[in-house]
Coordinates of C-alpha atoms in Angstrom, one line a residue:
M1120 CA 133.0 103.9 114.7
P1121 CA 130.7 103.6 117.6
L1122 CA 129.6 106.9 119.2
M1123 CA 128.7 107.7 122.8
K1124 CA 125.8 105.7 124.1
N1125 CA 124.0 108.6 125.5
V1126 CA 124.0 111.5 123.1
Y1127 CA 120.9 113.0 124.7
G1128 CA 122.3 112.7 128.3
L1129 CA 125.0 115.0 129.3
T1130 CA 125.4 116.5 126.0
R1131 CA 121.6 117.2 125.4
R1132 CA 122.0 120.9 126.0
R1133 CA 125.0 121.3 123.9
L1134 CA 123.5 119.4 121.1
L1135 CA 120.1 121.0 121.0
G1136 CA 120.8 124.3 122.7
G1137 CA 124.4 125.3 121.8
V1138 CA 123.8 125.1 118.1
G1139 CA 120.3 126.3 118.3
A1140 CA 118.4 127.5 115.2
G1141 CA 120.7 128.3 112.3
L1142 CA 118.6 130.9 110.5
A1143 CA 118.6 131.2 106.6
L1144 CA 116.8 134.1 104.7
S1145 CA 114.4 136.0 106.7
L1146 CA 112.5 134.6 109.7
L1147 CA 109.0 136.0 109.6
P1148 CA 107.1 134.8 112.7
R1149 CA 103.8 136.2 113.6
A1150 CA 105.0 137.0 116.9
A1151 CA 108.3 136.5 118.8
H1152 CA 106.8 134.2 121.3
A1153 CA 105.6 131.9 118.5
A1154 CA 109.0 131.4 117.2
D1155 CA 110.4 130.7 120.8
D1156 CA 107.6 128.2 121.2
L1157 CA 108.5 126.5 117.9
D1158 CA 112.1 126.3 118.9
D1159 CA 111.1 124.8 122.3
L1160 CA 109.0 122.2 120.7
I1161 CA 111.6 121.2 118.1
R1162 CA 114.3 120.8 120.9
E1163 CA 112.0 118.8 123.0
Q1164 CA 110.9 116.5 120.2
M1165 CA 114.5 115.9 118.9
A1166 CA 115.6 114.9 122.4
A1167 CA 112.6 112.6 122.9
A1168 CA 113.4 110.8 119.5
Q1169 CA 117.1 111.0 119.8
V1170 CA 117.5 112.9 116.5
P1171 CA 121.1 114.1 116.0
G1172 CA 120.4 116.8 113.3
L1173 CA 117.3 118.3 111.9
A1174 CA 116.4 121.2 109.3
V1175 CA 113.0 122.8 109.2
G1176 CA 111.6 124.9 106.3
L1177 CA 108.5 126.9 105.7
A1178 CA 107.3 127.9 102.3
R1179 CA 104.8 130.7 101.8
D1180 CA 103.4 132.5 98.6
G1181 CA 106.1 130.9 96.4
E1182 CA 109.0 131.9 98.6
V1183 CA 111.1 130.5 101.5
A1184 CA 109.8 132.1 104.6
F1185 CA 112.4 130.4 106.7
A1186 CA 114.9 127.6 106.7
R1187 CA 116.2 126.7 110.1
S1188 CA 118.7 124.1 111.4
Y1189 CA 119.3 122.3 114.6
G1190 CA 121.7 119.7 116.1
F1191 CA 124.7 118.0 114.3
A1192 CA 125.2 116.9 110.8
D1193 CA 128.1 114.9 112.3
L1194 CA 128.3 114.1 115.9
E1195 CA 131.8 113.0 116.2
Q1196 CA 133.1 116.0 114.3
R1197 CA 130.6 118.2 116.3
R1198 CA 129.7 119.7 112.8
P1199 CA 126.4 121.5 113.1
V1200 CA 123.5 121.4 110.7
T1201 CA 123.1 124.5 108.6
P1202 CA 120.6 125.8 106.1
D1203 CA 122.9 124.6 103.4
T1204 CA 123.6 121.2 104.9
M1205 CA 122.6 118.4 102.2
F1206 CA 120.3 115.7 103.5
H1207 CA 119.4 112.6 101.5
I1208 CA 115.7 113.3 100.9
A1209 CA 115.0 109.7 100.0
S1210 CA 111.6 109.3 98.5
I1211 CA 110.5 112.8 98.3
T1212 CA 112.7 112.7 95.2
K1213 CA 109.7 111.0 93.6
T1214 CA 108.0 114.5 93.5
V1215 CA 110.9 116.0 91.6
T1216 CA 110.8 113.3 89.1
A1217 CA 107.0 113.6 88.7
T1218 CA 107.5 117.4 88.2
A1219 CA 109.9 116.6 85.4
V1220 CA 107.5 114.3 83.8
M1221 CA 104.7 116.9 84.1
M1222 CA 107.0 119.5 82.5
L1223 CA 107.1 117.3 79.4
V1224 CA 103.3 117.0 79.4
D1225 CA 103.4 121.0 79.6
A1226 CA 105.6 121.0 76.6
G1227 CA 103.3 118.7 74.7
R1228 CA 105.9 116.0 74.4
I1229 CA 103.6 113.4 76.0
E1230 CA 100.2 113.1 77.5
L1231 CA 99.3 111.6 81.0
D1232 CA 97.2 108.9 79.6
Q1233 CA 99.5 107.8 76.8
R1234 CA 101.0 104.4 77.0
V1235 CA 104.7 104.4 77.9
A1236 CA 105.6 101.4 75.7
P1237 CA 106.4 103.4 72.5
Y1238 CA 108.9 105.4 74.4
L1239 CA 111.0 102.5 75.6
D1240 CA 113.8 100.6 74.0
F1241 CA 112.8 97.3 75.7
T1242 CA 109.6 95.4 76.2
I1243 CA 108.0 95.1 79.5
A1244 CA 107.1 91.3 80.1
G1245 CA 103.5 90.4 80.9
E1246 CA 100.2 90.3 79.1
Q1247 CA 99.0 93.7 80.5
A1248 CA 102.3 95.5 80.5
A1249 CA 101.7 97.3 77.2
T1250 CA 98.8 99.1 78.7
I1251 CA 100.9 101.0 81.4
T1252 CA 100.5 104.7 80.9
F1253 CA 102.4 107.7 82.5
R1254 CA 99.5 108.3 84.8
H1255 CA 99.6 104.7 86.2
L1256 CA 103.3 105.2 86.9
L1257 CA 102.8 108.4 88.6
M1258 CA 99.9 107.2 90.7
H1259 CA 101.5 103.8 91.7
T1260 CA 98.9 102.0 89.9
A1261 CA 100.9 100.4 87.1
G1262 CA 100.7 97.0 88.6
I1263 CA 104.3 96.5 89.1
S1264 CA 105.1 94.0 92.0
E1265 CA 108.1 94.9 94.2
E1266 CA 108.3 91.5 95.9
V1267 CA 111.4 90.5 94.2
Y1268 CA 112.8 94.1 94.6
Y1269 CA 112.7 93.9 98.3
Q1270 CA 114.1 90.4 98.3
T1271 CA 117.1 91.7 96.4
D1272 CA 119.5 94.1 97.8
F1273 CA 120.3 96.5 94.9
R1274 CA 122.0 99.1 97.0
T1275 CA 125.6 100.0 97.2
H1276 CA 126.7 100.9 100.7
G1277 CA 128.8 104.0 101.1
A1278 CA 128.9 104.8 97.5
D1279 CA 126.8 105.5 94.4
A1280 CA 125.4 102.4 92.8
S1281 CA 127.5 100.7 90.1
L1282 CA 124.4 99.2 88.4
T1283 CA 122.9 101.6 85.9
I1284 CA 119.2 102.5 85.9
D1285 CA 118.6 101.0 82.4
Q1286 CA 120.3 97.8 83.3
L1287 CA 118.2 97.5 86.5
L1288 CA 115.0 98.1 84.5
R1289 CA 115.9 95.5 82.0
D1290 CA 116.9 93.0 84.6
Y1291 CA 113.5 93.5 86.5
L1292 CA 110.9 94.2 83.7
A1293 CA 112.2 93.0 80.3
P1294 CA 111.6 89.3 79.1
G1295 CA 114.4 87.0 80.1
G1296 CA 115.7 89.6 82.6
R1297 CA 117.7 88.5 85.6
Y1298 CA 114.9 89.2 88.0
T1299 CA 111.8 89.2 85.6
G1300 CA 110.7 85.5 86.0
T1301 CA 107.2 85.2 84.3
G1302 CA 107.0 89.0 84.6
N1303 CA 106.8 91.5 87.5
V1304 CA 103.5 93.2 86.3
K1305 CA 101.2 91.3 88.5
T1306 CA 97.9 93.2 88.3
V1307 CA 96.0 94.9 85.4
P1308 CA 97.4 98.7 85.2
G1309 CA 95.1 101.1 86.5
T1310 CA 93.2 98.8 88.7
H1311 CA 95.2 98.5 92.0
W1312 CA 97.6 100.7 93.9
A1313 CA 100.9 99.4 94.9
Y1314 CA 103.9 101.8 95.9
S1315 CA 106.4 101.2 93.4
N1316 CA 110.2 102.2 93.4
I1317 CA 110.7 100.5 90.1
G1318 CA 107.9 102.5 88.6
Y1319 CA 109.6 105.7 89.4
G1320 CA 112.9 104.2 88.2
L1321 CA 111.1 103.6 84.9
L1322 CA 109.8 107.3 84.9
G1323 CA 113.1 108.6 85.5
Y1324 CA 114.4 106.6 82.5
L1325 CA 111.5 107.5 80.2
A1326 CA 111.9 111.2 81.0
G1327 CA 115.5 111.2 79.9
R1328 CA 114.5 109.4 76.7
I1329 CA 111.8 111.9 75.9
A1330 CA 113.8 115.1 76.9
G1331 CA 116.7 113.8 74.9
Q1332 CA 119.1 114.0 78.0
D1333 CA 119.6 112.4 81.3
M1334 CA 116.7 113.4 83.6
R1335 CA 119.2 114.5 86.3
V1336 CA 120.7 117.0 83.8
F1337 CA 117.2 118.0 82.7
T1338 CA 116.2 118.8 86.2
R1339 CA 119.4 120.7 86.9
D1340 CA 119.0 122.9 84.0
H1341 CA 115.1 123.4 84.2
I1342 CA 114.3 123.1 87.9
F1343 CA 117.2 123.5 90.1
R1344 CA 119.0 126.3 88.4
P1345 CA 116.0 128.5 87.7
L1346 CA 114.8 128.1 91.3
G1347 CA 118.2 128.9 92.6
M1348 CA 118.7 125.5 94.2
R1349 CA 122.6 125.6 94.6
H1350 CA 122.8 122.9 97.1
T1351 CA 121.1 119.9 95.4
A1352 CA 122.7 116.9 93.9
W1353 CA 121.6 113.5 92.5
T1354 CA 124.6 111.4 93.8
I1355 CA 126.8 110.8 96.8
A1356 CA 129.9 111.7 94.7
D1357 CA 128.5 115.2 93.9
T1358 CA 127.7 116.1 97.4
P1359 CA 130.6 118.1 99.1
A1360 CA 131.8 116.3 102.1
D1361 CA 131.5 119.4 104.3
L1362 CA 127.9 119.8 103.4
A1363 CA 126.9 116.1 103.7
V1364 CA 125.1 114.7 106.8
T1365 CA 126.2 111.5 108.4
P1366 CA 123.4 109.1 108.5
Y1367 CA 122.6 107.5 111.9
D1368 CA 120.6 104.7 113.2
L1369 CA 119.5 103.6 116.7
V1370 CA 121.2 100.3 117.7
D1371 CA 120.1 99.1 121.2
Q1372 CA 119.1 102.7 121.9
A1373 CA 122.5 104.0 120.9
V1374 CA 122.9 106.5 118.0
E1375 CA 125.4 104.9 115.6
P1376 CA 126.6 106.1 112.2
V1377 CA 125.7 104.1 109.1
P1378 CA 127.1 104.5 105.5
P1379 CA 125.1 106.3 103.1
V1380 CA 123.5 104.1 100.4
G1381 CA 123.3 104.4 96.6
F1382 CA 120.9 102.5 94.5
P1383 CA 120.4 102.4 90.7
D1384 CA 116.8 103.6 90.6
W1385 CA 118.0 107.1 91.4
S1386 CA 114.8 108.8 90.2
A1387 CA 112.9 107.0 93.1
G1388 CA 115.1 108.3 95.7
M1389 CA 118.5 109.4 95.5
M1390 CA 118.6 113.2 95.6
R1391 CA 120.4 115.2 98.3
A1392 CA 119.2 118.8 99.0
S1393 CA 119.6 121.4 101.6
I1394 CA 116.5 122.6 103.5
R1395 CA 116.9 126.0 101.8
D1396 CA 116.7 124.4 98.4
L1397 CA 113.9 121.8 99.0
T1398 CA 111.7 124.5 100.6
Q1399 CA 112.3 126.5 97.5
F1400 CA 111.0 123.5 95.4
V1401 CA 108.0 123.1 97.8
A1402 CA 107.1 126.7 97.6
M1403 CA 106.9 126.4 93.8
V1404 CA 104.6 123.3 94.2
A1405 CA 102.5 124.9 96.8
N1406 CA 102.1 128.1 94.8
G1407 CA 100.7 126.6 91.8
G1408 CA 103.9 125.9 89.9
V1409 CA 105.5 129.3 90.2
A1410 CA 108.1 130.6 92.7
G1411 CA 108.9 134.2 92.4
D1412 CA 109.3 135.1 88.8
V1413 CA 110.0 131.6 87.7
R1414 CA 107.2 129.4 86.5
V1415 CA 108.0 125.7 86.5
L1416 CA 104.7 124.2 85.8
S1417 CA 101.4 125.5 84.4
S1418 CA 98.9 126.2 87.1
A1419 CA 96.6 123.5 85.6
H1420 CA 99.2 120.7 85.8
A1421 CA 100.6 121.8 89.1
A1422 CA 96.9 121.5 90.3
E1423 CA 96.5 118.0 88.7
M1424 CA 99.5 116.8 90.6
L1425 CA 97.6 117.5 93.9
T1426 CA 94.2 116.1 92.7
M1427 CA 93.7 113.2 94.9
Q1428 CA 92.2 109.8 94.1
T1429 CA 91.5 106.7 96.2
P1430 CA 92.4 103.6 94.0
E1431 CA 91.6 100.1 95.2
G1432 CA 94.4 98.8 97.7
L1433 CA 95.5 102.4 98.7
S1434 CA 97.5 102.1 102.0
P1435 CA 95.2 102.6 105.0
W1436 CA 97.2 105.4 106.3
L1437 CA 96.6 107.4 103.2
S1438 CA 93.6 109.2 102.2
G1439 CA 94.4 110.0 98.7
Q1440 CA 97.0 109.6 95.9
G1441 CA 97.9 112.1 93.5
L1442 CA 100.7 112.4 90.9
A1443 CA 103.5 111.4 93.3
W1444 CA 102.1 113.5 96.1
Q1445 CA 99.9 111.6 98.7
Q1446 CA 97.4 112.7 101.2
S1447 CA 97.1 111.9 104.9
S1448 CA 96.1 113.6 108.2
L1449 CA 98.4 116.0 109.9
G1450 CA 96.9 117.5 113.2
G1451 CA 93.5 116.2 112.1
V1452 CA 93.8 118.1 108.8
P1453 CA 94.2 116.1 105.4
R1454 CA 97.4 117.4 103.7
A1455 CA 99.1 116.6 100.5
N1456 CA 102.5 115.3 101.4
H1457 CA 105.4 112.8 100.7
W1458 CA 107.8 111.2 103.2
G1459 CA 111.1 109.6 102.5
G1460 CA 113.2 107.1 104.5
D1461 CA 116.4 105.2 104.1
P1462 CA 119.1 104.1 106.4
G1463 CA 120.0 106.9 108.5
V1464 CA 117.5 109.4 106.9
F1465 CA 113.9 110.4 107.5
T1466 CA 112.1 113.2 105.8
M1467 CA 108.7 114.9 105.3
A1468 CA 107.2 117.5 103.1
Y1469 CA 103.6 118.8 103.5
L1470 CA 101.6 121.2 101.5
D1471 CA 98.6 123.6 102.0
P1472 CA 98.0 124.8 98.4
A1473 CA 94.8 126.7 99.5
E1474 CA 97.1 128.9 101.7
R1475 CA 100.1 128.5 99.4
K1476 CA 102.1 127.2 102.3
G1477 CA 104.3 124.1 102.6
V1478 CA 106.6 122.7 105.4
V1479 CA 109.8 120.6 105.0
L1480 CA 111.6 118.4 107.5
L1481 CA 114.9 116.7 107.1
S1482 CA 116.5 114.5 109.7
N1483 CA 119.7 112.3 109.8
L1484 CA 118.2 109.4 111.7
S1485 CA 116.4 106.3 110.5
A1486 CA 112.7 106.4 110.8
T1487 CA 111.5 105.2 114.2
G1488 CA 108.0 105.4 115.7
E1489 CA 109.3 108.2 117.9
S1490 CA 110.9 110.2 115.2
R1491 CA 107.7 109.8 113.0
D1492 CA 105.6 111.2 115.9
A1493 CA 108.3 113.9 116.6
L1494 CA 108.4 115.1 113.0
K1495 CA 104.7 115.2 112.6
S1496 CA 104.3 117.2 115.7
I1497 CA 106.8 119.8 114.5
A1498 CA 105.1 120.1 111.1
A1499 CA 101.8 120.5 112.6
K1500 CA 103.1 123.3 114.8
V1501 CA 104.7 125.1 111.9
F1502 CA 101.5 125.1 110.0
E1503 CA 99.6 126.2 113.3
A1504 CA 102.2 129.0 114.2
N1505 CA 102.7 130.4 110.6

């Protein structure tokens, strides 16, 4: 139902001040005024960009230094964001999928430069498709075109997708598939960068086949549980209603609710996670693959994920592409990062592996120019102040 046209007018103080910062774990600011300055900036930026709810996390030395929450998970119910509120993290999901693949590399089950074809139960159409490797998929250089993907709405609105990931992949990649045509591998693998959701759908499917269990089960057992990530889910159905955020969009400058979306290539962007949980995951990545006494990845493979290259065709706003993780400037400093965006959600995760720090931001408003600038300003401030 339509919401009030001016969420940030008469209600601005209540929305951003009354709820304030919901503090999880221990807040460890360098000085009290630094925390106050950060809170002030966050409130100002949320108001300027009309962001209903936001969660901010700082990872340091393999631990969650803080996980803070602001605004509302649901405006109509006046339900506040908390550190356990579960946001749709969208394409940051790809970093989890890549981690699962690298765990299989760690275990000696696969090698990064192996071709993926022997691990599939269908053939990918196209002359060059047989040369696609795991590294190509991880780096978005497999040559898979998403032109047809973006012309076709594979999403289910308000629920998880009914189309399975294996059927999607066969429909899109296999000879004779519904959307394959003459083949959707359009460039020679390894020669050109093109961001690919289908590629990460394929990685999730491959990881499940190689691990001998659905990758969602594998990540639950080998990443989420060991790291203590108790408020993380792969589906809308598995996200408790009292922890789920309502997604919002701006319609004629009014904040309006939109239904959550489910799509079949879940390993590319379907995860839901709380700020506390996702910051714990980022803490592990920024700390060389280990968080506390839990090692998820070898230090060598954790470092390799963050080793940046500049393949031909790399998006101009990026200065590097690693294994899932990308690099771009934040406050004038090149930082490994990944963003996520879907209807009603915009997310960011940034890393500083040299300082073993990471910053995570989760919001429940579709990406806009204003929200992009707001979240980047907040992320830069968190690095600066901590």
